[in-house]
Amino acid sequence: MTGMTNATNYHSHCSFCDGNAPMEEFVKAAIEAGFIAYGFSSHAPLPFSARWTLAREEMPAYLAEFERLKREYEGKIELYVGLEIDYLNEASNPASVYFQQLPLDFRIGSVHLVYAPDGEIVDTDTGAENFKRLVDANFHGDLKALVGAYFEASMRMLEKGGFDIIGHTNKVWYNAEQCETGVTDSAWYQAKLADLFALIAETGAMVEINTKYFHRNGSFFPNVKDWKYIKRWNLPIVVNSDVHFPELVNAGRSEALKLLKEAGFRTVRQLMGGKWQEVEIG
Ligand SMILES: [Zn+2]
Ligand SMILES: [Zn+2]
């Protein structure tokens, strides 16, 4: 197993949003797995109610339960609190005053939702079969239109800022490939990726290597093929499991770290002692 010096995770869900267990169960699992630092990042409230997000009226309870656990487990593990905040539109995104004023240790900016041409909000973070159905039903079968909307939202989120980590960059690649094999290698798609990573470099945001689906289908977000852009711009990297089940707190992380090392990356970023630090991959 890759060195315990990299035993950290800052992307995790719990029963305050769509996670499978209470916050404390994740803390216990993280300690069991030998983690030195662990961060919570429930899905932030949206302007409408959604079953997978933290409800806005639950925010005080989320922060209070975190404070209780931080005190309770002091000396055993460093705990941090954040949110995974959607870029939905110009009025609801990581830069929104409401999210900026919350007492958080870090913020993750993610795109899951895009607007279809008819104005409907479409969740791109779904199973491949449902994704195909959405392309047909909401985008007249035009995969490029959906992918284009995804990249546009990602670019806009970066322009607005207000977050530390960009969550699962290019997550749409997997479903796009299921729709049309080879599409992510096309010049069209690669140009979008190159622009996106160039903008990430400008903002200074950390790039997450999201390992959530590795145990299921061997995929990372961003895709291993995209890591050339991380290298091109020498972007700071955070390896996160985006965990929803306590038994998966560390899932895919050592595999990602090993691959990063093989690909010539030397360090990852870890929030420790209240500061983001560049740490050697063990
Ligand atoms: Zn996400
Ligand atoms: Zn997540």
PDB file of C-alpha atoms and ligand atoms in Angstrom:
ATOM      1  CA  MET A   1       0.000   0.000   0.000  1.00  0.00           C
ATOM      2  CA  THR A   2       1.103   3.527  -0.777  1.00  0.00           C
ATOM      3  CA  GLY A   3       2.575   5.374   2.177  1.00  0.00           C
ATOM      4  CA  MET A   4       0.330   6.431   5.009  1.00  0.00           C
ATOM      5  CA  THR A   5       1.753   9.937   4.680  1.00  0.00           C
ATOM      6  CA  ASN A   6      -0.870  10.409   1.966  1.00  0.00           C
ATOM      7  CA  ALA A   7      -3.773   9.048   4.027  1.00  0.00           C
ATOM      8  CA  THR A   8      -6.096  12.022   3.625  1.00  0.00           C
ATOM      9  CA  ASN A   9      -9.445  12.721   1.979  1.00  0.00           C
ATOM     10  CA  TYR A  10     -11.400  15.949   1.592  1.00  0.00           C
ATOM     11  CA  HIS A  11     -14.360  14.874  -0.507  1.00  0.00           C
ATOM     12  CA  SER A  12     -16.927  12.955   1.467  1.00  0.00           C
ATOM     13  CA  HIS A  13     -20.665  12.744   1.906  1.00  0.00           C
ATOM     14  CA  CYS A  14     -22.798  11.619   4.844  1.00  0.00           C
ATOM     15  CA  SER A  15     -26.464  11.405   5.828  1.00  0.00           C
ATOM     16  CA  PHE A  16     -26.729  15.228   5.842  1.00  0.00           C
ATOM     17  CA  CYS A  17     -26.820  14.847   2.020  1.00  0.00           C
ATOM     18  CA  ASP A  18     -26.737  11.635  -0.048  1.00  0.00           C
ATOM     19  CA  GLY A  19     -24.162   9.744   2.018  1.00  0.00           C
ATOM     20  CA  ASN A  20     -25.123   6.356   3.369  1.00  0.00           C
ATOM     21  CA  ALA A  21     -24.276   6.856   7.086  1.00  0.00           C
ATOM     22  CA  PRO A  22     -24.027   9.533   9.788  1.00  0.00           C
ATOM     23  CA  MET A  23     -20.973  11.811   9.838  1.00  0.00           C
ATOM     24  CA  GLU A  24     -19.493  10.012  12.846  1.00  0.00           C
ATOM     25  CA  GLU A  25     -19.401   6.640  11.026  1.00  0.00           C
ATOM     26  CA  PHE A  26     -17.134   8.203   8.396  1.00  0.00           C
ATOM     27  CA  VAL A  27     -14.827   9.586  11.095  1.00  0.00           C
ATOM     28  CA  LYS A  28     -14.550   6.116  12.664  1.00  0.00           C
ATOM     29  CA  ALA A  29     -13.887   4.513   9.269  1.00  0.00           C
ATOM     30  CA  ALA A  30     -11.238   7.138   8.472  1.00  0.00           C
ATOM     31  CA  ILE A  31      -9.450   6.524  11.796  1.00  0.00           C
ATOM     32  CA  GLU A  32      -9.671   2.772  11.195  1.00  0.00           C
ATOM     33  CA  ALA A  33      -8.084   3.294   7.760  1.00  0.00           C
ATOM     34  CA  GLY A  34      -5.234   5.242   9.364  1.00  0.00           C
ATOM     35  CA  PHE A  35      -6.150   8.641   7.970  1.00  0.00           C
ATOM     36  CA  ILE A  36      -4.330  11.671   9.345  1.00  0.00           C
ATOM     37  CA  ALA A  37      -6.811  14.239   7.968  1.00  0.00           C
ATOM     38  CA  TYR A  38     -10.366  13.999   6.723  1.00  0.00           C
ATOM     39  CA  GLY A  39     -12.796  16.558   5.333  1.00  0.00           C
ATOM     40  CA  PHE A  40     -16.575  16.591   4.923  1.00  0.00           C
ATOM     41  CA  SER A  41     -18.085  18.088   1.788  1.00  0.00           C
ATOM     42  CA  SER A  42     -21.837  17.567   1.705  1.00  0.00           C
ATOM     43  CA  HIS A  43     -23.632  18.635  -1.454  1.00  0.00           C
ATOM     44  CA  ALA A  44     -24.456  22.303  -0.853  1.00  0.00           C
ATOM     45  CA  PRO A  45     -28.077  23.467  -0.900  1.00  0.00           C
ATOM     46  CA  LEU A  46     -29.551  24.396  -4.292  1.00  0.00           C
ATOM     47  CA  PRO A  47     -32.251  27.042  -4.845  1.00  0.00           C
ATOM     48  CA  PHE A  48     -34.757  24.176  -5.073  1.00  0.00           C
ATOM     49  CA  SER A  49     -35.052  21.070  -2.927  1.00  0.00           C
ATOM     50  CA  ALA A  50     -33.198  17.983  -4.125  1.00  0.00           C
ATOM     51  CA  ARG A  51     -32.920  14.626  -2.374  1.00  0.00           C
ATOM     52  CA  TRP A  52     -29.119  14.533  -2.789  1.00  0.00           C
ATOM     53  CA  THR A  53     -28.251  17.913  -1.234  1.00  0.00           C
ATOM     54  CA  LEU A  54     -27.997  19.247   2.284  1.00  0.00           C
ATOM     55  CA  ALA A  55     -31.162  21.256   2.982  1.00  0.00           C
ATOM     56  CA  ARG A  56     -30.418  24.925   3.651  1.00  0.00           C
ATOM     57  CA  GLU A  57     -32.234  24.779   6.994  1.00  0.00           C
ATOM     58  CA  GLU A  58     -29.958  21.859   7.997  1.00  0.00           C
ATOM     59  CA  MET A  59     -26.772  23.918   7.572  1.00  0.00           C
ATOM     60  CA  PRO A  60     -26.508  24.882  11.292  1.00  0.00           C
ATOM     61  CA  ALA A  61     -26.928  21.215  12.286  1.00  0.00           C
ATOM     62  CA  TYR A  62     -24.268  20.139   9.745  1.00  0.00           C
ATOM     63  CA  LEU A  63     -21.764  22.640  11.128  1.00  0.00           C
ATOM     64  CA  ALA A  64     -22.655  21.865  14.760  1.00  0.00           C
ATOM     65  CA  GLU A  65     -22.269  18.092  14.326  1.00  0.00           C
ATOM     66  CA  PHE A  66     -18.913  18.679  12.643  1.00  0.00           C
ATOM     67  CA  GLU A  67     -17.738  20.859  15.584  1.00  0.00           C
ATOM     68  CA  ARG A  68     -18.834  18.176  18.045  1.00  0.00           C
ATOM     69  CA  LEU A  69     -16.885  15.476  16.173  1.00  0.00           C
ATOM     70  CA  LYS A  70     -13.838  17.688  15.781  1.00  0.00           C
ATOM     71  CA  ARG A  71     -13.682  18.099  19.572  1.00  0.00           C
ATOM     72  CA  GLU A  72     -14.558  14.466  20.278  1.00  0.00           C
ATOM     73  CA  TYR A  73     -11.824  13.048  18.012  1.00  0.00           C
ATOM     74  CA  GLU A  74      -9.136  15.667  18.626  1.00  0.00           C
ATOM     75  CA  GLY A  75      -5.703  14.043  18.722  1.00  0.00           C
ATOM     76  CA  LYS A  76      -6.928  10.998  16.765  1.00  0.00           C
ATOM     77  CA  ILE A  77      -7.537  12.654  13.385  1.00  0.00           C
ATOM     78  CA  GLU A  78      -7.611  16.174  11.930  1.00  0.00           C
ATOM     79  CA  LEU A  79     -11.149  16.962  10.804  1.00  0.00           C
ATOM     80  CA  TYR A  80     -12.168  19.672   8.346  1.00  0.00           C
ATOM     81  CA  VAL A  81     -15.493  20.921   7.080  1.00  0.00           C
ATOM     82  CA  GLY A  82     -16.324  22.031   3.576  1.00  0.00           C
ATOM     83  CA  LEU A  83     -19.049  21.776   0.986  1.00  0.00           C
ATOM     84  CA  GLU A  84     -19.267  20.464  -2.552  1.00  0.00           C
ATOM     85  CA  ILE A  85     -20.943  23.433  -4.211  1.00  0.00           C
ATOM     86  CA  ASP A  86     -22.623  23.170  -7.589  1.00  0.00           C
ATOM     87  CA  TYR A  87     -22.223  25.713 -10.322  1.00  0.00           C
ATOM     88  CA  LEU A  88     -25.906  25.900 -11.284  1.00  0.00           C
ATOM     89  CA  ASN A  89     -26.139  29.394 -12.783  1.00  0.00           C
ATOM     90  CA  GLU A  90     -24.951  32.960 -12.192  1.00  0.00           C
ATOM     91  CA  ALA A  91     -27.056  33.220  -9.025  1.00  0.00           C
ATOM     92  CA  SER A  92     -26.143  29.881  -7.405  1.00  0.00           C
ATOM     93  CA  ASN A  93     -22.506  28.830  -7.471  1.00  0.00           C
ATOM     94  CA  PRO A  94     -19.424  28.594  -5.209  1.00  0.00           C
ATOM     95  CA  ALA A  95     -18.875  32.379  -5.382  1.00  0.00           C
ATOM     96  CA  SER A  96     -22.357  33.101  -3.973  1.00  0.00           C
ATOM     97  CA  VAL A  97     -22.205  35.322  -0.878  1.00  0.00           C
ATOM     98  CA  TYR A  98     -24.107  32.725   1.175  1.00  0.00           C
ATOM     99  CA  PHE A  99     -21.439  30.060   0.578  1.00  0.00           C
ATOM    100  CA  GLN A 100     -18.575  32.523   0.979  1.00  0.00           C
ATOM    101  CA  GLN A 101     -19.840  33.653   4.388  1.00  0.00           C
ATOM    102  CA  LEU A 102     -20.151  30.148   5.861  1.00  0.00           C
ATOM    103  CA  PRO A 103     -17.341  29.204   8.281  1.00  0.00           C
ATOM    104  CA  LEU A 104     -15.808  26.483   6.089  1.00  0.00           C
ATOM    105  CA  ASP A 105     -12.253  25.137   5.924  1.00  0.00           C
ATOM    106  CA  PHE A 106     -12.458  24.517   2.163  1.00  0.00           C
ATOM    107  CA  ARG A 107     -14.842  24.562  -0.779  1.00  0.00           C
ATOM    108  CA  ILE A 108     -15.119  22.173  -3.719  1.00  0.00           C
ATOM    109  CA  GLY A 109     -16.666  23.514  -6.928  1.00  0.00           C
ATOM    110  CA  SER A 110     -18.428  20.888  -9.056  1.00  0.00           C
ATOM    111  CA  VAL A 111     -20.669  20.670 -12.080  1.00  0.00           C
ATOM    112  CA  HIS A 112     -23.381  18.016 -12.100  1.00  0.00           C
ATOM    113  CA  LEU A 113     -26.306  19.952 -13.553  1.00  0.00           C
ATOM    114  CA  VAL A 114     -26.651  21.671 -16.904  1.00  0.00           C
ATOM    115  CA  TYR A 115     -29.468  23.540 -18.612  1.00  0.00           C
ATOM    116  CA  ALA A 116     -30.970  21.915 -21.691  1.00  0.00           C
ATOM    117  CA  PRO A 117     -32.039  24.153 -24.622  1.00  0.00           C
ATOM    118  CA  ASP A 118     -35.668  23.968 -23.407  1.00  0.00           C
ATOM    119  CA  GLY A 119     -34.575  25.357 -20.022  1.00  0.00           C
ATOM    120  CA  GLU A 120     -34.892  22.092 -18.158  1.00  0.00           C
ATOM    121  CA  ILE A 121     -32.163  21.261 -15.610  1.00  0.00           C
ATOM    122  CA  VAL A 122     -30.476  17.981 -16.479  1.00  0.00           C
ATOM    123  CA  ASP A 123     -28.317  15.926 -14.093  1.00  0.00           C
ATOM    124  CA  THR A 124     -25.288  14.695 -16.075  1.00  0.00           C
ATOM    125  CA  ASP A 125     -23.968  12.717 -13.084  1.00  0.00           C
ATOM    126  CA  THR A 126     -26.122   9.671 -13.713  1.00  0.00           C
ATOM    127  CA  GLY A 127     -25.901   6.118 -15.028  1.00  0.00           C
ATOM    128  CA  ALA A 128     -24.886   5.639 -18.661  1.00  0.00           C
ATOM    129  CA  GLU A 129     -28.342   4.412 -19.730  1.00  0.00           C
ATOM    130  CA  ASN A 130     -30.119   7.376 -18.187  1.00  0.00           C
ATOM    131  CA  PHE A 131     -27.501   9.724 -19.633  1.00  0.00           C
ATOM    132  CA  LYS A 132     -28.263   8.420 -23.149  1.00  0.00           C
ATOM    133  CA  ARG A 133     -31.944   8.938 -22.497  1.00  0.00           C
ATOM    134  CA  LEU A 134     -31.302  12.556 -21.431  1.00  0.00           C
ATOM    135  CA  VAL A 135     -29.234  13.242 -24.561  1.00  0.00           C
ATOM    136  CA  ASP A 136     -32.167  12.043 -26.654  1.00  0.00           C
ATOM    137  CA  ALA A 137     -34.982  13.569 -24.630  1.00  0.00           C
ATOM    138  CA  ASN A 138     -33.483  16.968 -23.753  1.00  0.00           C
ATOM    139  CA  PHE A 139     -30.772  17.537 -26.363  1.00  0.00           C
ATOM    140  CA  HIS A 140     -32.405  16.058 -29.498  1.00  0.00           C
ATOM    141  CA  GLY A 141     -29.793  13.292 -29.534  1.00  0.00           C
ATOM    142  CA  ASP A 142     -26.983  15.837 -29.761  1.00  0.00           C
ATOM    143  CA  LEU A 143     -24.253  14.558 -27.421  1.00  0.00           C
ATOM    144  CA  LYS A 144     -22.001  17.486 -28.340  1.00  0.00           C
ATOM    145  CA  ALA A 145     -24.645  19.936 -27.127  1.00  0.00           C
ATOM    146  CA  LEU A 146     -24.785  18.290 -23.709  1.00  0.00           C
ATOM    147  CA  VAL A 147     -20.997  17.997 -23.421  1.00  0.00           C
ATOM    148  CA  GLY A 148     -20.702  21.618 -24.597  1.00  0.00           C
ATOM    149  CA  ALA A 149     -23.109  22.738 -21.857  1.00  0.00           C
ATOM    150  CA  TYR A 150     -21.086  20.789 -19.288  1.00  0.00           C
ATOM    151  CA  PHE A 151     -17.826  22.454 -20.306  1.00  0.00           C
ATOM    152  CA  GLU A 152     -19.452  25.872 -20.498  1.00  0.00           C
ATOM    153  CA  ALA A 153     -20.707  25.515 -16.910  1.00  0.00           C
ATOM    154  CA  SER A 154     -17.257  24.327 -15.783  1.00  0.00           C
ATOM    155  CA  MET A 155     -15.560  27.324 -17.445  1.00  0.00           C
ATOM    156  CA  ARG A 156     -18.065  29.751 -15.944  1.00  0.00           C
ATOM    157  CA  MET A 157     -17.587  28.232 -12.493  1.00  0.00           C
ATOM    158  CA  LEU A 158     -13.829  28.789 -12.793  1.00  0.00           C
ATOM    159  CA  GLU A 159     -14.316  32.373 -13.968  1.00  0.00           C
ATOM    160  CA  LYS A 160     -16.515  33.124 -10.942  1.00  0.00           C
ATOM    161  CA  GLY A 161     -14.159  31.351  -8.506  1.00  0.00           C
ATOM    162  CA  GLY A 162     -14.853  31.051  -4.784  1.00  0.00           C
ATOM    163  CA  PHE A 163     -13.597  27.501  -4.315  1.00  0.00           C
ATOM    164  CA  ASP A 164     -10.321  25.728  -3.548  1.00  0.00           C
ATOM    165  CA  ILE A 165     -10.700  22.415  -5.396  1.00  0.00           C
ATOM    166  CA  ILE A 166     -12.349  21.692  -8.721  1.00  0.00           C
ATOM    167  CA  GLY A 167     -14.356  18.510  -8.146  1.00  0.00           C
ATOM    168  CA  HIS A 168     -14.119  15.608 -10.607  1.00  0.00           C
ATOM    169  CA  THR A 169     -13.016  17.669 -13.629  1.00  0.00           C
ATOM    170  CA  ASN A 170     -14.335  16.210 -16.894  1.00  0.00           C
ATOM    171  CA  LYS A 171     -16.590  13.730 -15.088  1.00  0.00           C
ATOM    172  CA  VAL A 172     -18.770  13.730 -18.204  1.00  0.00           C
ATOM    173  CA  TRP A 173     -16.074  11.812 -20.135  1.00  0.00           C
ATOM    174  CA  TYR A 174     -17.249   8.407 -18.960  1.00  0.00           C
ATOM    175  CA  ASN A 175     -20.892   8.797 -19.997  1.00  0.00           C
ATOM    176  CA  ALA A 176     -19.906  10.546 -23.227  1.00  0.00           C
ATOM    177  CA  GLU A 177     -17.757   7.544 -24.158  1.00  0.00           C
ATOM    178  CA  GLN A 178     -20.669   5.183 -23.429  1.00  0.00           C
ATOM    179  CA  CYS A 179     -22.746   7.195 -25.923  1.00  0.00           C
ATOM    180  CA  GLU A 180     -20.100   7.476 -28.594  1.00  0.00           C
ATOM    181  CA  THR A 181     -16.850   5.533 -28.356  1.00  0.00           C
ATOM    182  CA  GLY A 182     -13.826   7.699 -29.105  1.00  0.00           C
ATOM    183  CA  VAL A 183     -15.617  11.037 -28.752  1.00  0.00           C
ATOM    184  CA  THR A 184     -13.352  12.176 -25.913  1.00  0.00           C
ATOM    185  CA  ASP A 185     -10.290  11.666 -28.154  1.00  0.00           C
ATOM    186  CA  SER A 186     -11.745  13.843 -30.916  1.00  0.00           C
ATOM    187  CA  ALA A 187     -10.069  17.178 -31.682  1.00  0.00           C
ATOM    188  CA  TRP A 188     -13.296  18.905 -30.694  1.00  0.00           C
ATOM    189  CA  TYR A 189     -13.371  17.367 -27.211  1.00  0.00           C
ATOM    190  CA  GLN A 190      -9.618  17.733 -26.653  1.00  0.00           C
ATOM    191  CA  ALA A 191      -9.804  21.452 -27.488  1.00  0.00           C
ATOM    192  CA  LYS A 192     -12.471  21.875 -24.789  1.00  0.00           C
ATOM    193  CA  LEU A 193     -10.308  20.024 -22.276  1.00  0.00           C
ATOM    194  CA  ALA A 194      -7.211  22.037 -23.141  1.00  0.00           C
ATOM    195  CA  ASP A 195      -9.150  25.296 -22.639  1.00  0.00           C
ATOM    196  CA  LEU A 196     -10.580  24.083 -19.350  1.00  0.00           C
ATOM    197  CA  PHE A 197      -7.236  23.070 -17.898  1.00  0.00           C
ATOM    198  CA  ALA A 198      -5.619  26.312 -19.100  1.00  0.00           C
ATOM    199  CA  LEU A 199      -8.311  28.195 -17.175  1.00  0.00           C
ATOM    200  CA  ILE A 200      -7.772  26.031 -14.080  1.00  0.00           C
ATOM    201  CA  ALA A 201      -4.090  26.983 -14.268  1.00  0.00           C
ATOM    202  CA  GLU A 202      -5.028  30.674 -14.375  1.00  0.00           C
ATOM    203  CA  THR A 203      -7.227  30.435 -11.289  1.00  0.00           C
ATOM    204  CA  GLY A 204      -4.791  28.416  -9.180  1.00  0.00           C
ATOM    205  CA  ALA A 205      -7.494  25.933  -8.155  1.00  0.00           C
ATOM    206  CA  MET A 206      -6.390  22.491  -7.008  1.00  0.00           C
ATOM    207  CA  VAL A 207      -7.363  19.619  -9.282  1.00  0.00           C
ATOM    208  CA  GLU A 208      -8.985  16.662  -7.620  1.00  0.00           C
ATOM    209  CA  ILE A 209      -8.241  13.132  -8.750  1.00  0.00           C
ATOM    210  CA  ASN A 210     -11.625  11.634  -7.905  1.00  0.00           C
ATOM    211  CA  THR A 211     -11.398   7.897  -7.190  1.00  0.00           C
ATOM    212  CA  LYS A 212     -15.078   7.212  -6.476  1.00  0.00           C
ATOM    213  CA  TYR A 213     -15.726   4.879  -9.416  1.00  0.00           C
ATOM    214  CA  PHE A 214     -12.344   3.188  -9.604  1.00  0.00           C
ATOM    215  CA  HIS A 215     -13.497   0.090  -7.696  1.00  0.00           C
ATOM    216  CA  ARG A 216     -16.522  -0.153 -10.013  1.00  0.00           C
ATOM    217  CA  ASN A 217     -15.150   0.513 -13.484  1.00  0.00           C
ATOM    218  CA  GLY A 218     -11.472   1.450 -13.169  1.00  0.00           C
ATOM    219  CA  SER A 219     -12.103   5.133 -14.014  1.00  0.00           C
ATOM    220  CA  PHE A 220     -10.789   8.304 -12.442  1.00  0.00           C
ATOM    221  CA  PHE A 221     -12.071  11.872 -12.859  1.00  0.00           C
ATOM    222  CA  PRO A 222     -10.274  13.474 -14.553  1.00  0.00           C
ATOM    223  CA  ASN A 223      -9.434  10.497 -16.758  1.00  0.00           C
ATOM    224  CA  VAL A 224      -5.828   9.243 -16.645  1.00  0.00           C
ATOM    225  CA  LYS A 225      -5.584  10.385 -20.284  1.00  0.00           C
ATOM    226  CA  ASP A 226      -6.283  13.965 -19.123  1.00  0.00           C
ATOM    227  CA  TRP A 227      -3.413  14.002 -16.667  1.00  0.00           C
ATOM    228  CA  LYS A 228      -1.131  15.319 -19.415  1.00  0.00           C
ATOM    229  CA  TYR A 229      -2.905  18.658 -18.975  1.00  0.00           C
ATOM    230  CA  ILE A 230      -2.245  18.600 -15.218  1.00  0.00           C
ATOM    231  CA  LYS A 231       1.396  18.040 -16.021  1.00  0.00           C
ATOM    232  CA  ARG A 232       1.461  20.693 -18.760  1.00  0.00           C
ATOM    233  CA  TRP A 233       0.335  23.332 -16.267  1.00  0.00           C
ATOM    234  CA  ASN A 234       1.959  21.771 -13.208  1.00  0.00           C
ATOM    235  CA  LEU A 235      -1.356  21.963 -11.336  1.00  0.00           C
ATOM    236  CA  PRO A 236      -1.693  21.134  -7.636  1.00  0.00           C
ATOM    237  CA  ILE A 237      -3.387  17.751  -7.088  1.00  0.00           C
ATOM    238  CA  VAL A 238      -5.665  16.456  -4.323  1.00  0.00           C
ATOM    239  CA  VAL A 239      -6.564  12.736  -4.310  1.00  0.00           C
ATOM    240  CA  ASN A 240     -10.129  12.290  -3.015  1.00  0.00           C
ATOM    241  CA  SER A 241     -12.438   9.278  -2.726  1.00  0.00           C
ATOM    242  CA  ASP A 242     -15.764  11.214  -2.910  1.00  0.00           C
ATOM    243  CA  VAL A 243     -17.026   8.610  -0.478  1.00  0.00           C
ATOM    244  CA  HIS A 244     -20.708   7.905   0.219  1.00  0.00           C
ATOM    245  CA  PHE A 245     -20.242   4.653   2.211  1.00  0.00           C
ATOM    246  CA  PRO A 246     -17.952   4.395   5.287  1.00  0.00           C
ATOM    247  CA  GLU A 247     -16.298   1.204   3.984  1.00  0.00           C
ATOM    248  CA  LEU A 248     -15.127   3.132   0.892  1.00  0.00           C
ATOM    249  CA  VAL A 249     -13.293   6.034   2.621  1.00  0.00           C
ATOM    250  CA  ASN A 250     -10.006   5.022   1.001  1.00  0.00           C
ATOM    251  CA  ALA A 251     -11.342   3.341  -2.157  1.00  0.00           C
ATOM    252  CA  GLY A 252      -9.125   3.845  -5.191  1.00  0.00           C
ATOM    253  CA  ARG A 253      -6.791   6.291  -3.460  1.00  0.00           C
ATOM    254  CA  SER A 254      -3.666   4.145  -3.305  1.00  0.00           C
ATOM    255  CA  GLU A 255      -4.205   3.064  -6.920  1.00  0.00           C
ATOM    256  CA  ALA A 256      -4.441   6.719  -7.996  1.00  0.00           C
ATOM    257  CA  LEU A 257      -1.345   7.681  -5.998  1.00  0.00           C
ATOM    258  CA  LYS A 258       0.608   4.801  -7.512  1.00  0.00           C
ATOM    259  CA  LEU A 259      -0.436   5.786 -11.047  1.00  0.00           C
ATOM    260  CA  LEU A 260       0.381   9.448 -10.375  1.00  0.00           C
ATOM    261  CA  LYS A 261       3.846   8.464  -9.238  1.00  0.00           C
ATOM    262  CA  GLU A 262       4.346   6.281 -12.308  1.00  0.00           C
ATOM    263  CA  ALA A 263       3.218   9.198 -14.472  1.00  0.00           C
ATOM    264  CA  GLY A 264       5.980  11.346 -12.945  1.00  0.00           C
ATOM    265  CA  PHE A 265       4.014  13.370 -10.395  1.00  0.00           C
ATOM    266  CA  ARG A 266       5.942  13.813  -7.161  1.00  0.00           C
ATOM    267  CA  THR A 267       3.598  15.549  -4.720  1.00  0.00           C
ATOM    268  CA  VAL A 268      -0.042  15.994  -3.755  1.00  0.00           C
ATOM    269  CA  ARG A 269      -1.748  18.698  -1.695  1.00  0.00           C
ATOM    270  CA  GLN A 270      -3.018  17.879   1.779  1.00  0.00           C
ATOM    271  CA  LEU A 271      -4.803  20.109   4.278  1.00  0.00           C
ATOM    272  CA  MET A 272      -2.897  19.594   7.535  1.00  0.00           C
ATOM    273  CA  GLY A 273      -2.491  21.847  10.530  1.00  0.00           C
ATOM    274  CA  GLY A 274      -5.027  24.156   8.916  1.00  0.00           C
ATOM    275  CA  LYS A 275      -2.867  24.722   5.823  1.00  0.00           C
ATOM    276  CA  TRP A 276      -2.737  23.199   2.342  1.00  0.00           C
ATOM    277  CA  GLN A 277       0.682  21.623   2.081  1.00  0.00           C
ATOM    278  CA  GLU A 278       2.601  20.014  -0.759  1.00  0.00           C
ATOM    279  CA  VAL A 279       3.408  16.469   0.375  1.00  0.00           C
ATOM    280  CA  GLU A 280       5.636  13.903  -1.344  1.00  0.00           C
ATOM    281  CA  ILE A 281       3.785  10.881  -2.729  1.00  0.00           C
ATOM    282  CA  GLY A 282       4.956   8.063  -0.422  1.00  0.00           C
TER     283      GLY A 282
HETATM  284 ZN    ZN B   1     -19.821  15.519  -7.287  1.00  0.00          ZN
HETATM  285 ZN    ZN B   2     -19.200  14.357  -4.184  1.00  0.00          ZN
END
